[in-house]
Tab-separated table of C-alpha atoms and ligand atoms in Angstrom:
chain	number	residue	atom	x	y	z
A	822	MET	CA	-8.986	-1.327	32.854
A	823	SER	CA	-9.587	2.304	31.864
A	824	PHE	CA	-10.341	2.962	28.211
A	825	THR	CA	-12.304	5.670	26.397
A	826	PHE	CA	-12.764	6.252	22.707
A	827	GLN	CA	-13.955	9.459	21.143
A	828	ASP	CA	-14.588	9.766	17.428
A	829	PHE	CA	-14.160	13.055	15.573
A	830	PRO	CA	-15.454	11.758	12.241
A	831	VAL	CA	-13.528	12.756	9.168
A	832	ALA	CA	-16.301	14.236	7.026
A	833	ALA	CA	-16.740	12.443	3.696
A	834	ASP	CA	-16.854	16.020	2.400
A	835	ASP	CA	-13.192	16.524	3.310
A	836	LEU	CA	-12.123	13.589	1.151
A	837	ARG	CA	-14.369	14.806	-1.671
A	838	SER	CA	-13.275	18.442	-1.550
A	839	ASP	CA	-9.558	17.651	-1.055
A	840	VAL	CA	-9.585	15.162	-3.934
A	841	LEU	CA	-11.544	17.410	-6.299
A	842	ALA	CA	-9.242	20.351	-5.496
A	843	GLY	CA	-6.144	18.179	-5.910
A	844	LEU	CA	-7.273	16.789	-9.264
A	845	ALA	CA	-8.134	20.271	-10.549
A	846	ALA	CA	-4.677	21.590	-9.583
A	847	CYS	CA	-1.622	21.558	-11.809
A	848	PRO	CA	0.284	19.356	-11.122
A	849	LYS	CA	-2.399	17.027	-9.787
A	850	SER	CA	-1.980	15.773	-6.202
A	851	ILE	CA	-3.847	14.096	-3.334
A	852	PRO	CA	-2.773	14.403	0.347
A	853	PRO	CA	-1.056	11.217	1.608
A	854	LYS	CA	-3.346	10.991	4.651
A	855	TYR	CA	-5.961	9.479	2.323
A	856	PHE	CA	-3.805	6.353	1.822
A	857	TYR	CA	-4.949	5.031	5.171
A	858	ASP	CA	-8.315	3.366	4.684
A	859	GLU	CA	-8.542	-0.181	6.069
A	860	ALA	CA	-6.752	-1.751	3.102
A	861	GLY	CA	-4.175	1.073	3.117
A	862	CYS	CA	-3.388	0.492	6.811
A	863	ARG	CA	-2.911	-3.228	6.128
A	864	LEU	CA	-0.684	-2.524	3.118
A	865	PHE	CA	1.419	-0.082	5.138
A	866	GLU	CA	2.006	-2.766	7.790
A	867	ALA	CA	3.068	-5.102	4.955
A	868	ILE	CA	5.477	-2.450	3.604
A	869	CYS	CA	7.159	-2.357	7.019
A	870	ALA	CA	7.879	-6.089	6.694
A	871	GLN	CA	9.537	-5.791	3.260
A	872	PRO	CA	13.292	-6.454	3.231
A	873	GLU	CA	13.995	-3.218	1.293
A	874	TYR	CA	12.032	-0.981	3.713
A	875	ALA	CA	14.277	-0.940	6.779
A	876	LEU	CA	12.788	2.178	8.378
A	877	CYS	CA	10.363	0.529	10.842
A	878	ARG	CA	12.719	-2.326	11.736
A	879	THR	CA	15.668	-0.015	12.326
A	880	GLU	CA	13.621	2.322	14.488
A	881	ARG	CA	12.371	-0.638	16.539
A	882	MET	CA	15.942	-1.864	17.081
A	883	LEU	CA	17.175	1.601	17.977
A	884	MET	CA	14.364	2.121	20.483
A	885	ALA	CA	14.856	-1.313	22.046
A	886	SER	CA	18.606	-0.989	22.395
A	887	ARG	CA	18.665	2.622	23.674
A	888	LEU	CA	15.537	2.507	25.799
A	889	PRO	CA	17.206	2.962	29.221
A	890	ASP	CA	19.046	6.049	27.879
A	891	ILE	CA	15.915	7.435	26.284
A	892	ALA	CA	13.860	6.904	29.450
A	893	ALA	CA	16.535	8.560	31.613
A	894	ALA	CA	16.754	11.532	29.240
A	895	ALA	CA	12.967	11.938	29.053
A	896	GLY	CA	12.622	11.996	32.861
A	897	PRO	CA	9.377	11.481	34.790
A	898	LEU	CA	6.168	11.894	32.774
A	899	ASP	CA	2.439	11.842	33.420
A	900	CYS	CA	1.167	11.375	29.905
A	901	ILE	CA	2.350	10.081	26.538
A	902	ILE	CA	0.514	11.396	23.461
A	903	GLU	CA	0.997	9.602	20.164
A	904	PRO	CA	-0.449	11.234	17.024
A	905	GLY	CA	-0.883	8.728	14.160
A	906	ALA	CA	-0.614	5.782	16.557
A	907	GLY	CA	-2.136	3.208	14.132
A	908	GLU	CA	-1.806	-0.233	15.689
A	909	CYS	CA	-0.386	1.253	18.934
A	910	SER	CA	2.490	-1.213	18.777
A	911	LYS	CA	5.417	1.241	18.904
A	912	VAL	CA	4.416	2.927	22.133
A	913	ARG	CA	4.556	-0.301	24.183
A	914	LEU	CA	8.304	-0.062	24.671
A	915	LEU	CA	7.925	3.456	26.059
A	916	LEU	CA	5.094	2.415	28.361
A	917	ASP	CA	7.301	-0.340	29.781
A	918	ALA	CA	10.183	2.057	30.399
A	919	LEU	CA	8.431	5.290	31.384
A	920	HIS	CA	5.319	4.053	33.256
A	921	PRO	CA	3.123	7.093	32.555
A	922	ALA	CA	-0.321	7.207	34.180
A	923	HIS	CA	-2.031	8.242	30.906
A	924	LEU	CA	-1.745	7.382	27.255
A	925	VAL	CA	-3.585	9.365	24.564
A	926	VAL	CA	-3.480	7.952	21.037
A	927	LEU	CA	-4.776	9.721	17.926
A	928	ASP	CA	-5.360	8.394	14.428
A	929	ILE	CA	-7.420	9.226	11.347
A	930	ALA	CA	-8.434	5.522	11.121
A	931	GLY	CA	-10.705	5.506	14.188
A	932	ALA	CA	-11.993	1.899	14.230
A	933	PRO	CA	-8.611	0.104	14.080
A	934	LEU	CA	-7.213	2.629	16.565
A	935	ALA	CA	-10.031	1.932	19.046
A	936	ALA	CA	-9.454	-1.839	18.809
A	937	ALA	CA	-5.686	-1.510	19.288
A	938	ALA	CA	-5.996	0.983	22.153
A	939	GLN	CA	-8.517	-1.192	23.967
A	940	ALA	CA	-6.140	-4.164	23.722
A	941	LEU	CA	-3.419	-1.945	25.159
A	942	ALA	CA	-5.650	-0.909	28.055
A	943	GLN	CA	-6.215	-4.596	28.805
A	944	ALA	CA	-2.496	-5.328	28.711
A	945	TYR	CA	-1.663	-2.361	31.017
A	946	PRO	CA	-4.411	-2.411	33.682
A	947	GLY	CA	-3.002	0.581	35.595
A	948	LEU	CA	-2.890	2.807	32.514
A	949	VAL	CA	-5.650	5.289	31.603
A	950	VAL	CA	-5.991	4.995	27.821
A	951	THR	CA	-7.813	7.561	25.670
A	952	ALA	CA	-8.189	6.934	21.935
A	953	LEU	CA	-9.207	9.827	19.676
A	954	GLY	CA	-10.291	8.934	16.151
A	955	MET	CA	-9.408	12.165	14.414
A	956	ASP	CA	-7.592	13.776	11.535
A	957	PHE	CA	-5.041	15.302	13.892
A	958	ILE	CA	-3.444	17.266	11.053
A	959	ARG	CA	-6.695	19.197	10.841
A	960	ASP	CA	-8.116	18.844	14.359
A	961	LEU	CA	-5.129	18.500	16.740
A	962	GLU	CA	-6.336	21.316	19.008
A	963	ALA	CA	-9.582	19.401	19.659
A	964	ALA	CA	-7.462	16.875	21.595
A	965	ALA	CA	-6.496	19.467	24.245
A	966	PRO	CA	-9.614	19.058	26.452
A	967	CYS	CA	-9.023	15.279	26.518
A	968	LEU	CA	-5.516	15.589	28.015
A	969	PRO	CA	-4.810	15.192	31.723
A	970	PRO	CA	-2.731	17.846	33.514
A	971	GLY	CA	0.933	17.112	34.212
A	972	ARG	CA	4.082	16.585	32.219
A	973	ARG	CA	3.449	15.426	28.655
A	974	LEU	CA	5.591	13.732	26.059
A	975	ILE	CA	4.531	13.741	22.420
A	976	TYR	CA	5.804	10.620	20.667
A	977	TYR	CA	5.940	10.924	16.866
A	978	PRO	CA	7.870	7.939	15.511
A	979	GLY	CA	8.172	6.299	12.107
A	980	SER	CA	9.421	9.318	10.129
A	981	SER	CA	5.819	10.428	9.671
A	982	ILE	CA	7.129	13.997	9.934
A	983	GLY	CA	8.933	13.343	6.634
A	984	ASN	CA	5.591	13.197	4.846
A	985	PHE	CA	5.245	16.974	5.241
A	986	PRO	CA	7.189	19.648	3.356
A	987	PRO	CA	9.532	21.527	5.751
A	988	ASP	CA	7.278	24.567	6.303
A	989	THR	CA	4.248	22.352	7.017
A	990	ALA	CA	6.421	20.187	9.294
A	991	THR	CA	7.457	23.315	11.214
A	992	ALA	CA	3.801	24.354	11.552
A	993	LEU	CA	2.817	20.888	12.876
A	994	LEU	CA	5.722	20.808	15.342
A	995	THR	CA	4.680	24.282	16.556
A	996	ARG	CA	1.193	22.908	17.262
A	997	PHE	CA	2.787	19.918	19.071
A	998	ARG	CA	4.740	22.427	21.186
A	999	ARG	CA	1.516	24.189	22.207
A	1000	LEU	CA	-0.224	20.891	22.999
A	1001	ALA	CA	2.702	19.580	25.052
A	1002	GLY	CA	2.960	22.779	27.104
A	1003	ALA	CA	6.024	24.663	28.349
A	1004	ASP	CA	7.470	21.680	30.247
A	1005	GLY	CA	6.453	19.190	27.559
A	1006	ARG	CA	8.779	16.955	25.560
A	1007	LEU	CA	8.890	15.601	22.035
A	1008	LEU	CA	10.406	12.249	21.068
A	1009	ILE	CA	10.554	12.003	17.308
A	1010	GLY	CA	11.968	9.456	14.858
A	1011	PHE	CA	12.993	10.266	11.289
A	1012	ASP	CA	14.785	8.706	8.355
A	1013	LEU	CA	18.237	10.059	7.547
A	1014	LYS	CA	19.707	10.950	4.163
A	1015	LYS	CA	21.542	7.928	2.781
A	1016	ASP	CA	22.580	6.233	-0.483
A	1017	PRO	CA	19.807	7.102	-2.978
A	1018	LEU	CA	19.896	3.537	-4.312
A	1019	LEU	CA	18.819	2.250	-0.890
A	1020	LEU	CA	16.056	4.845	-0.753
A	1021	HIS	CA	14.919	3.991	-4.268
A	1022	ALA	CA	14.709	0.284	-3.382
A	1023	ALA	CA	12.770	1.018	-0.188
A	1024	TYR	CA	9.957	2.683	-2.156
A	1025	ASN	CA	10.098	0.199	-5.057
A	1026	ASP	CA	10.063	-3.149	-3.209
A	1027	ALA	CA	10.357	-6.250	-5.354
A	1028	ALA	CA	7.091	-7.722	-4.042
A	1029	GLY	CA	5.186	-4.667	-5.276
A	1030	ILE	CA	3.630	-3.858	-1.888
A	1031	THR	CA	4.434	-0.134	-2.084
A	1032	ALA	CA	2.962	-0.092	-5.594
A	1033	ALA	CA	-0.216	-1.737	-4.258
A	1034	PHE	CA	-0.320	0.818	-1.397
A	1035	ASN	CA	-0.077	3.706	-3.862
A	1036	LEU	CA	-2.635	2.239	-6.305
A	1037	ASN	CA	-5.041	1.443	-3.446
A	1038	LEU	CA	-5.726	5.182	-3.309
A	1039	LEU	CA	-7.462	4.880	-6.692
A	1040	GLU	CA	-9.534	1.900	-5.447
A	1041	ARG	CA	-10.521	3.995	-2.438
A	1042	LEU	CA	-11.680	6.865	-4.668
A	1043	ASN	CA	-13.635	4.409	-6.819
A	1044	ARG	CA	-15.349	3.031	-3.716
A	1045	GLU	CA	-15.927	6.172	-1.708
A	1046	LEU	CA	-16.350	8.853	-4.369
A	1047	GLY	CA	-17.897	6.794	-7.163
A	1048	ALA	CA	-14.806	7.356	-9.318
A	1049	ASP	CA	-13.966	5.183	-12.329
A	1050	PHE	CA	-10.169	4.980	-12.192
A	1051	ASP	CA	-8.740	1.892	-13.915
A	1052	PRO	CA	-5.675	1.151	-11.706
A	1053	ALA	CA	-4.164	-0.898	-14.563
A	1054	ARG	CA	-3.828	2.350	-16.527
A	1055	PHE	CA	-1.617	3.947	-13.865
A	1056	ARG	CA	1.924	3.047	-12.785
A	1057	HIS	CA	3.352	3.423	-9.274
A	1058	TYR	CA	6.324	5.752	-9.752
A	1059	ALA	CA	8.630	6.609	-6.847
A	1060	PHE	CA	12.087	8.176	-6.981
A	1061	TYR	CA	14.546	10.063	-4.785
A	1062	ASN	CA	14.925	13.750	-5.601
A	1063	PRO	CA	18.359	14.626	-4.126
A	1064	VAL	CA	17.939	18.374	-4.674
A	1065	ALA	CA	14.795	18.489	-2.537
A	1066	GLY	CA	16.007	15.645	-0.244
A	1067	ARG	CA	12.853	13.592	-0.611
A	1068	ILE	CA	11.264	10.517	-2.095
A	1069	GLU	CA	8.442	11.536	-4.396
A	1070	MET	CA	5.648	9.087	-4.986
A	1071	HIS	CA	3.362	9.495	-8.004
A	1072	LEU	CA	0.741	7.591	-9.984
A	1073	LEU	CA	1.722	7.980	-13.612
A	1074	SER	CA	-0.906	7.793	-16.331
A	1075	LEU	CA	-0.010	5.124	-18.897
A	1076	ALA	CA	-2.440	6.602	-21.445
A	1077	ALA	CA	-4.349	9.734	-22.325
A	1078	GLN	CA	-7.551	9.166	-20.368
A	1079	THR	CA	-10.505	10.900	-18.777
A	1080	VAL	CA	-11.652	9.867	-15.336
A	1081	SER	CA	-14.852	10.725	-13.554
A	1082	VAL	CA	-14.702	11.479	-9.799
A	1083	ALA	CA	-17.760	12.492	-7.769
A	1084	GLY	CA	-19.521	13.471	-10.986
A	1085	GLN	CA	-16.661	15.620	-12.305
A	1086	ARG	CA	-14.387	14.712	-15.211
A	1087	PHE	CA	-10.596	15.032	-15.157
A	1088	HIS	CA	-8.242	14.507	-18.068
A	1089	PHE	CA	-4.847	12.821	-17.685
A	1090	ALA	CA	-2.341	13.238	-20.520
A	1091	LEU	CA	-0.101	10.284	-21.354
A	1092	GLY	CA	2.753	10.388	-18.803
A	1093	GLU	CA	1.041	12.945	-16.541
A	1094	THR	CA	1.371	12.179	-12.831
A	1095	LEU	CA	-0.872	12.389	-9.820
A	1096	HIS	CA	1.445	13.204	-6.929
A	1097	THR	CA	0.549	11.179	-3.814
A	1098	GLU	CA	3.362	11.532	-1.258
A	1099	TYR	CA	6.619	13.183	-0.271
A	1100	SER	CA	8.890	11.394	2.149
A	1101	TYR	CA	11.611	13.799	3.236
A	1102	LYS	CA	14.967	12.500	4.464
A	1103	PHE	CA	17.049	14.648	6.793
A	1104	ARG	CA	20.472	15.124	8.300
A	1105	ARG	CA	20.262	15.369	12.091
A	1106	ASP	CA	21.287	19.044	12.071
A	1107	GLU	CA	18.746	19.838	9.342
A	1108	PHE	CA	15.993	18.347	11.440
A	1109	SER	CA	16.977	20.110	14.645
A	1110	THR	CA	16.830	23.420	12.739
A	1111	ILE	CA	13.258	22.623	11.669
A	1112	ALA	CA	12.303	21.640	15.226
A	1113	GLY	CA	14.127	24.683	16.605
A	1114	ASN	CA	12.022	26.925	14.347
A	1115	ALA	CA	8.980	25.339	15.992
A	1116	GLY	CA	10.187	26.239	19.500
A	1117	TRP	CA	11.770	22.893	20.441
A	1118	GLU	CA	15.248	22.647	21.935
A	1119	LEU	CA	17.299	19.510	21.256
A	1120	ALA	CA	17.992	17.595	24.485
A	1121	ASN	CA	19.457	14.326	23.201
A	1122	GLU	CA	19.718	12.192	20.079
A	1123	TRP	CA	20.399	8.632	19.009
A	1124	GLU	CA	21.296	7.218	15.602
A	1125	GLN	CA	21.368	3.736	14.136
A	1126	GLN	CA	21.810	2.523	10.544
A	1127	GLY	CA	20.394	5.536	8.778
A	1128	PHE	CA	17.654	6.365	11.255
A	1129	ALA	CA	17.587	8.956	14.069
A	1130	VAL	CA	15.533	9.575	17.179
A	1131	GLN	CA	15.733	12.995	18.804
A	1132	LEU	CA	14.408	14.164	22.160
A	1133	TYR	CA	13.349	17.792	22.552
A	1134	GLY	CA	12.236	19.932	25.465
B	1446	AVI	C1	4.259	6.679	7.017
B	1446	AVI	N1	5.417	7.142	6.253
B	1446	AVI	C2	6.504	7.575	7.138
B	1446	AVI	C3	5.884	6.213	5.224
B	1446	AVI	C4	7.111	6.802	4.490
B	1446	AVI	O1	8.110	6.107	4.370
B	1446	AVI	O2	7.057	7.959	4.068
B	1446	AVI	C5	4.773	5.914	4.232
B	1446	AVI	C6	5.246	5.110	3.065
B	1446	AVI	N2	5.055	5.400	1.815
B	1446	AVI	C7	5.585	4.479	1.042
B	1446	AVI	N3	6.173	3.598	1.806
B	1446	AVI	C8	5.963	3.952	3.094
């Protein structure tokens, strides 16, 4: 078994400064990457199992049913790189079909990533597995020295790209292009535009798991920044904005209230929102324009029940 883990700790200062800046801004917002503490990772896995949230299930079915096609289109590869790999469960299908010599997985939640990647290394004894606990949105370039030479494929599933506004998505895909190299490839999955009622239900599941995921951010700030948010005084509020083509997720203040965070006080008016996430939905042509602006050329694409996977070179 070959497994290495390298931690690029996310400074507590980043959380503090991003949150203080976001709460001082108008409108207030916090970057969605801070959802994913241990409880947040667990809640996200639970979201994926909700009947209304078909995204993960549909992507899994698409990948399983089109795998031979996808593998043939991707061609021979030396290394798969998966930013935001989480539990490392999605990449298994690709490992089985593509047989790369190296796998490099990156995630902001270092400890769960290390555990999952080590299990993967045990399950695939011939595979060299490198796990990098890092905020790849900030530190992606630091991964470059950890990559083996050869032909690389960046795998970015799960519509994670939809959590960035289009210009930020273009910037991230440009950095992926540089990391993959001139002969590199990108395999990316994203949620398609569909009936807004379906989208609304997906982010407002009846069991309240998405609400718990959103509100967990406040618990995290209470724990890690000594904040005094009362989650009962905020409402999970998610809706589809058809003009912008995105789900917007907010925490809406149910009262006029003042909250203290890291020793600073912030006032919320009744009905004011703290914006926590965008989740953009695309048409296939819209997405290939974004990827094209980042230097990627569409090689192939697959679609199933409102979800798309595109391969770029
Ligand atoms: C991780 N990301 C693609 C999910 C999404 O659908 O935007 C996160 C999520 N937020 C609420 N539900 C799921």
